[in-house]
Amino acid sequence: MPEQTYGYVRVSSADQNEDRQMVALSGKSVPAQNIYIDKQSGKDFHRTQYQKLIKKLRPGDLLYILSIDRLGRSYEEIQQQWRVLTKDIGIHICVIDMPLLDTRQGKDLMGTFIADLVLQILSFVAQNERENIRRRQAQGIAAAKARGVRFGRPPEPLPENYHSVYQRWKAGIITGAAAAKECGMPLSTFRYRAINRYS
């Protein structure tokens, strides 16, 4: 069976556009039926289309990806997956944005050393960028909370009789179950809203 050429595309979410990666793969004449696309995070390799691709690959096949972070963002997992693809399965990989990462080239000791070094640097950069993004997101959320920005859905408005019912419940005139029933809400919701509003 002749060796096959494949392409792998990953975007982090369904609303992101994969056009740039698809254009790069079409420029390498990758058959459309051999392009596998995942629309999810690169935090690990438990991705549906990637797993299908792995099962298709045979020794000598060629896999194109646009950049190393399309493969993944965890330093150790990129390194491990690269070894699985090139050593265990025995395919060639070409990273289009980084010509030094083309396992068809530089088969001598120096070429292999340079490719391994570049891979380590790029996979480290990919993970470092992911951690920086998460840190910036956390800082942004913390700053927004400090400014009083509230996250999540706004609470449902309270029934008009809530305050008077709450006062009767607090005074022990009616039970929590009766109070919740008068307000038309579950007992747990009645208590939760009471804690948040009056505590």
mmCIF file of C-alpha atoms in Angstrom:
data_model
loop_
_atom_site.group_PDB
_atom_site.id
_atom_site.type_symbol
_atom_site.label_atom_id
_atom_site.label_comp_id
_atom_site.label_asym_id
_atom_site.label_seq_id
_atom_site.Cartn_x
_atom_site.Cartn_y
_atom_site.Cartn_z
ATOM 1 C CA MET A 1 0.000 0.000 0.000
ATOM 2 C CA PRO A 2 1.474 3.415 -0.968
ATOM 3 C CA GLU A 3 2.396 5.841 1.803
ATOM 4 C CA GLN A 4 -0.330 8.371 2.615
ATOM 5 C CA THR A 5 -0.203 12.096 3.348
ATOM 6 C CA TYR A 6 -2.369 13.387 6.217
ATOM 7 C CA GLY A 7 -3.104 16.732 7.831
ATOM 8 C CA TYR A 8 -4.214 17.602 11.343
ATOM 9 C CA VAL A 9 -6.070 20.796 12.260
ATOM 10 C CA ARG A 10 -7.064 21.941 15.737
ATOM 11 C CA VAL A 11 -8.904 25.028 16.918
ATOM 12 C CA SER A 12 -9.630 25.602 20.589
ATOM 13 C CA SER A 13 -13.399 26.035 20.273
ATOM 14 C CA ALA A 14 -16.268 25.562 17.831
ATOM 15 C CA ASP A 15 -16.496 29.290 17.039
ATOM 16 C CA GLN A 16 -12.849 29.610 15.988
ATOM 17 C CA ASN A 17 -11.921 29.482 12.315
ATOM 18 C CA GLU A 18 -9.683 26.776 10.883
ATOM 19 C CA ASP A 19 -9.265 28.448 7.457
ATOM 20 C CA ARG A 20 -5.609 29.412 7.913
ATOM 21 C CA GLN A 21 -4.648 25.852 8.768
ATOM 22 C CA MET A 22 -6.743 24.419 5.925
ATOM 23 C CA VAL A 23 -5.134 26.772 3.380
ATOM 24 C CA ALA A 24 -1.662 25.717 4.578
ATOM 25 C CA LEU A 25 -2.559 22.018 4.212
ATOM 26 C CA SER A 26 -4.089 22.475 0.764
ATOM 27 C CA GLY A 27 -0.833 24.157 -0.255
ATOM 28 C CA LYS A 28 0.875 20.868 0.609
ATOM 29 C CA SER A 29 -1.635 18.895 -1.512
ATOM 30 C CA VAL A 30 -3.054 16.988 1.453
ATOM 31 C CA PRO A 31 -6.181 15.125 0.249
ATOM 32 C CA ALA A 32 -9.341 16.557 1.840
ATOM 33 C CA GLN A 33 -10.420 13.121 3.077
ATOM 34 C CA ASN A 34 -7.098 12.801 4.938
ATOM 35 C CA ILE A 35 -7.508 15.994 6.972
ATOM 36 C CA TYR A 36 -8.705 15.512 10.542
ATOM 37 C CA ILE A 37 -10.134 18.491 12.430
ATOM 38 C CA ASP A 38 -10.700 18.834 16.174
ATOM 39 C CA LYS A 39 -12.507 21.804 17.684
ATOM 40 C CA GLN A 40 -11.408 21.601 21.284
ATOM 41 C CA SER A 41 -8.641 22.537 23.676
ATOM 42 C CA GLY A 42 -5.106 21.270 23.190
ATOM 43 C CA LYS A 43 -4.623 20.547 26.885
ATOM 44 C CA ASP A 44 -4.412 16.798 26.206
ATOM 45 C CA PHE A 45 -4.649 14.269 23.368
ATOM 46 C CA HIS A 46 -8.082 12.803 24.177
ATOM 47 C CA ARG A 47 -9.571 14.291 21.016
ATOM 48 C CA THR A 48 -11.962 12.355 18.781
ATOM 49 C CA GLN A 49 -10.506 13.202 15.377
ATOM 50 C CA TYR A 50 -6.905 12.980 16.556
ATOM 51 C CA GLN A 51 -7.531 9.476 17.896
ATOM 52 C CA LYS A 52 -9.106 8.483 14.555
ATOM 53 C CA LEU A 53 -6.048 9.853 12.761
ATOM 54 C CA ILE A 54 -3.664 7.860 14.977
ATOM 55 C CA LYS A 55 -5.475 4.643 14.050
ATOM 56 C CA LYS A 56 -5.116 5.432 10.326
ATOM 57 C CA LEU A 57 -1.393 6.196 10.336
ATOM 58 C CA ARG A 58 1.051 3.590 9.004
ATOM 59 C CA PRO A 59 4.876 3.529 8.907
ATOM 60 C CA GLY A 60 6.200 5.882 6.252
ATOM 61 C CA ASP A 61 3.082 8.089 6.153
ATOM 62 C CA LEU A 62 3.536 11.869 6.290
ATOM 63 C CA LEU A 63 1.626 14.124 8.688
ATOM 64 C CA TYR A 64 1.435 17.887 8.189
ATOM 65 C CA ILE A 65 0.514 20.331 10.958
ATOM 66 C CA LEU A 66 0.702 24.108 10.660
ATOM 67 C CA SER A 67 2.432 24.757 13.996
ATOM 68 C CA ILE A 68 3.528 22.730 16.997
ATOM 69 C CA ASP A 69 0.825 24.215 19.266
ATOM 70 C CA ARG A 70 -1.834 22.706 16.955
ATOM 71 C CA LEU A 71 -0.562 19.331 18.107
ATOM 72 C CA GLY A 72 -0.891 20.260 21.781
ATOM 73 C CA ARG A 73 0.087 22.679 24.525
ATOM 74 C CA SER A 74 1.538 20.491 27.239
ATOM 75 C CA TYR A 75 5.342 20.339 27.022
ATOM 76 C CA GLU A 76 5.627 16.729 28.201
ATOM 77 C CA GLU A 77 2.671 15.464 26.172
ATOM 78 C CA ILE A 78 3.908 17.056 22.931
ATOM 79 C CA GLN A 79 7.290 15.406 23.473
ATOM 80 C CA GLN A 80 5.673 12.053 24.219
ATOM 81 C CA GLN A 81 3.262 12.266 21.276
ATOM 82 C CA TRP A 82 6.076 13.201 18.899
ATOM 83 C CA ARG A 83 7.936 10.038 19.981
ATOM 84 C CA VAL A 84 4.794 7.912 19.529
ATOM 85 C CA LEU A 85 4.271 9.259 16.003
ATOM 86 C CA THR A 86 7.865 9.182 14.775
ATOM 87 C CA LYS A 87 9.305 6.222 16.685
ATOM 88 C CA ASP A 88 6.442 3.874 17.646
ATOM 89 C CA ILE A 89 4.281 4.330 14.539
ATOM 90 C CA GLY A 90 7.170 5.376 12.298
ATOM 91 C CA ILE A 91 5.635 8.277 10.372
ATOM 92 C CA HIS A 92 7.205 11.515 9.156
ATOM 93 C CA ILE A 93 6.003 14.860 10.544
ATOM 94 C CA CYS A 94 6.323 18.252 8.897
ATOM 95 C CA VAL A 95 5.529 21.398 10.904
ATOM 96 C CA ILE A 96 4.765 23.902 8.148
ATOM 97 C CA ASP A 97 5.562 27.071 10.143
ATOM 98 C CA MET A 98 8.889 25.605 11.301
ATOM 99 C CA PRO A 99 10.829 23.958 8.442
ATOM 100 C CA LEU A 100 13.478 22.666 10.880
ATOM 101 C CA LEU A 101 10.774 20.342 12.235
ATOM 102 C CA ASP A 102 10.523 18.118 9.193
ATOM 103 C CA THR A 103 11.597 14.576 10.034
ATOM 104 C CA ARG A 104 12.242 13.829 6.333
ATOM 105 C CA GLN A 105 15.203 16.211 6.443
ATOM 106 C CA GLY A 106 18.477 16.032 8.330
ATOM 107 C CA LYS A 107 18.624 12.314 9.042
ATOM 108 C CA ASP A 108 22.247 12.613 10.195
ATOM 109 C CA LEU A 109 23.163 13.043 13.859
ATOM 110 C CA MET A 110 23.384 16.844 13.667
ATOM 111 C CA GLY A 111 20.030 17.145 11.878
ATOM 112 C CA THR A 112 18.343 14.906 14.459
ATOM 113 C CA PHE A 113 19.938 16.876 17.313
ATOM 114 C CA ILE A 114 18.751 20.206 15.872
ATOM 115 C CA ALA A 115 15.203 18.901 15.290
ATOM 116 C CA ASP A 116 15.011 17.512 18.842
ATOM 117 C CA LEU A 117 16.295 20.801 20.264
ATOM 118 C CA VAL A 118 13.817 22.892 18.251
ATOM 119 C CA LEU A 119 10.968 20.564 19.292
ATOM 120 C CA GLN A 120 11.844 20.939 22.956
ATOM 121 C CA ILE A 121 12.022 24.725 22.703
ATOM 122 C CA LEU A 122 8.763 25.073 20.771
ATOM 123 C CA SER A 123 6.796 22.673 22.958
ATOM 124 C CA PHE A 124 8.090 24.514 26.046
ATOM 125 C CA VAL A 125 6.995 27.831 24.496
ATOM 126 C CA ALA A 126 3.554 26.361 23.686
ATOM 127 C CA GLN A 127 2.998 25.252 27.285
ATOM 128 C CA ASN A 128 4.398 28.480 28.683
ATOM 129 C CA GLU A 129 1.996 30.501 26.528
ATOM 130 C CA ARG A 130 -0.937 28.378 27.715
ATOM 131 C CA GLU A 131 0.030 29.010 31.352
ATOM 132 C CA ASN A 132 0.407 32.733 30.643
ATOM 133 C CA ILE A 133 -3.071 32.844 29.083
ATOM 134 C CA ARG A 134 -4.572 31.144 32.134
ATOM 135 C CA ARG A 135 -2.711 33.519 34.462
ATOM 136 C CA ARG A 136 -3.905 36.563 32.492
ATOM 137 C CA GLN A 137 -7.480 35.235 32.552
ATOM 138 C CA ALA A 138 -7.316 34.724 36.329
ATOM 139 C CA GLN A 139 -5.895 38.225 36.805
ATOM 140 C CA GLY A 140 -8.601 39.687 34.570
ATOM 141 C CA ILE A 141 -11.355 37.910 36.492
ATOM 142 C CA ALA A 142 -9.892 39.013 39.836
ATOM 143 C CA ALA A 143 -9.660 42.636 38.631
ATOM 144 C CA ALA A 144 -13.235 42.533 37.321
ATOM 145 C CA LYS A 145 -14.512 41.136 40.640
ATOM 146 C CA ALA A 146 -12.644 43.883 42.494
ATOM 147 C CA ARG A 147 -14.510 46.424 40.327
ATOM 148 C CA GLY A 148 -17.798 44.773 41.317
ATOM 149 C CA VAL A 149 -18.405 42.846 38.091
ATOM 150 C CA ARG A 150 -20.557 39.797 38.781
ATOM 151 C CA PHE A 151 -20.111 36.563 36.839
ATOM 152 C CA GLY A 152 -22.730 33.967 36.032
ATOM 153 C CA ARG A 153 -26.434 34.373 35.461
ATOM 154 C CA PRO A 154 -28.143 37.200 37.347
ATOM 155 C CA PRO A 155 -30.402 35.889 40.130
ATOM 156 C CA GLU A 156 -34.123 35.527 39.405
ATOM 157 C CA PRO A 157 -36.146 38.415 40.846
ATOM 158 C CA LEU A 158 -37.710 37.660 44.222
ATOM 159 C CA PRO A 159 -41.493 37.287 44.487
ATOM 160 C CA GLU A 160 -43.261 40.431 45.749
ATOM 161 C CA ASN A 161 -44.297 38.690 48.969
ATOM 162 C CA TYR A 162 -40.807 37.355 49.722
ATOM 163 C CA HIS A 163 -39.835 39.949 52.342
ATOM 164 C CA SER A 164 -43.049 39.606 54.384
ATOM 165 C CA VAL A 165 -42.937 35.795 54.166
ATOM 166 C CA TYR A 166 -39.274 35.824 55.190
ATOM 167 C CA GLN A 167 -40.076 37.976 58.242
ATOM 168 C CA ARG A 168 -42.822 35.560 59.355
ATOM 169 C CA TRP A 169 -40.495 32.579 58.817
ATOM 170 C CA LYS A 170 -37.657 34.269 60.750
ATOM 171 C CA ALA A 171 -40.035 35.053 63.605
ATOM 172 C CA GLY A 172 -41.022 31.368 63.736
ATOM 173 C CA ILE A 173 -44.648 32.015 62.751
ATOM 174 C CA ILE A 174 -44.455 29.665 59.731
ATOM 175 C CA THR A 175 -42.174 26.781 58.791
ATOM 176 C CA GLY A 176 -39.575 26.963 56.049
ATOM 177 C CA ALA A 177 -41.609 24.573 53.919
ATOM 178 C CA ALA A 178 -44.706 26.767 54.255
ATOM 179 C CA ALA A 179 -42.692 29.909 53.500
ATOM 180 C CA ALA A 180 -41.190 28.345 50.386
ATOM 181 C CA LYS A 181 -44.633 27.235 49.226
ATOM 182 C CA GLU A 182 -46.072 30.735 49.653
ATOM 183 C CA CYS A 183 -43.216 32.129 47.570
ATOM 184 C CA GLY A 184 -43.595 29.436 44.938
ATOM 185 C CA MET A 185 -40.017 28.168 45.168
ATOM 186 C CA PRO A 186 -38.210 25.086 46.491
ATOM 187 C CA LEU A 187 -37.254 25.193 50.167
ATOM 188 C CA SER A 188 -33.533 25.068 49.310
ATOM 189 C CA THR A 189 -33.912 28.118 47.029
ATOM 190 C CA PHE A 190 -35.886 30.009 49.682
ATOM 191 C CA ARG A 191 -33.161 29.397 52.276
ATOM 192 C CA TYR A 192 -30.340 30.164 49.812
ATOM 193 C CA ARG A 193 -31.906 33.478 48.804
ATOM 194 C CA ALA A 194 -32.540 34.340 52.477
ATOM 195 C CA ILE A 195 -28.869 33.744 53.340
ATOM 196 C CA ASN A 196 -27.640 35.807 50.368
ATOM 197 C CA ARG A 197 -30.091 38.655 50.848
ATOM 198 C CA TYR A 198 -30.246 39.056 54.615
ATOM 199 C CA SER A 199 -27.078 37.595 56.082
#
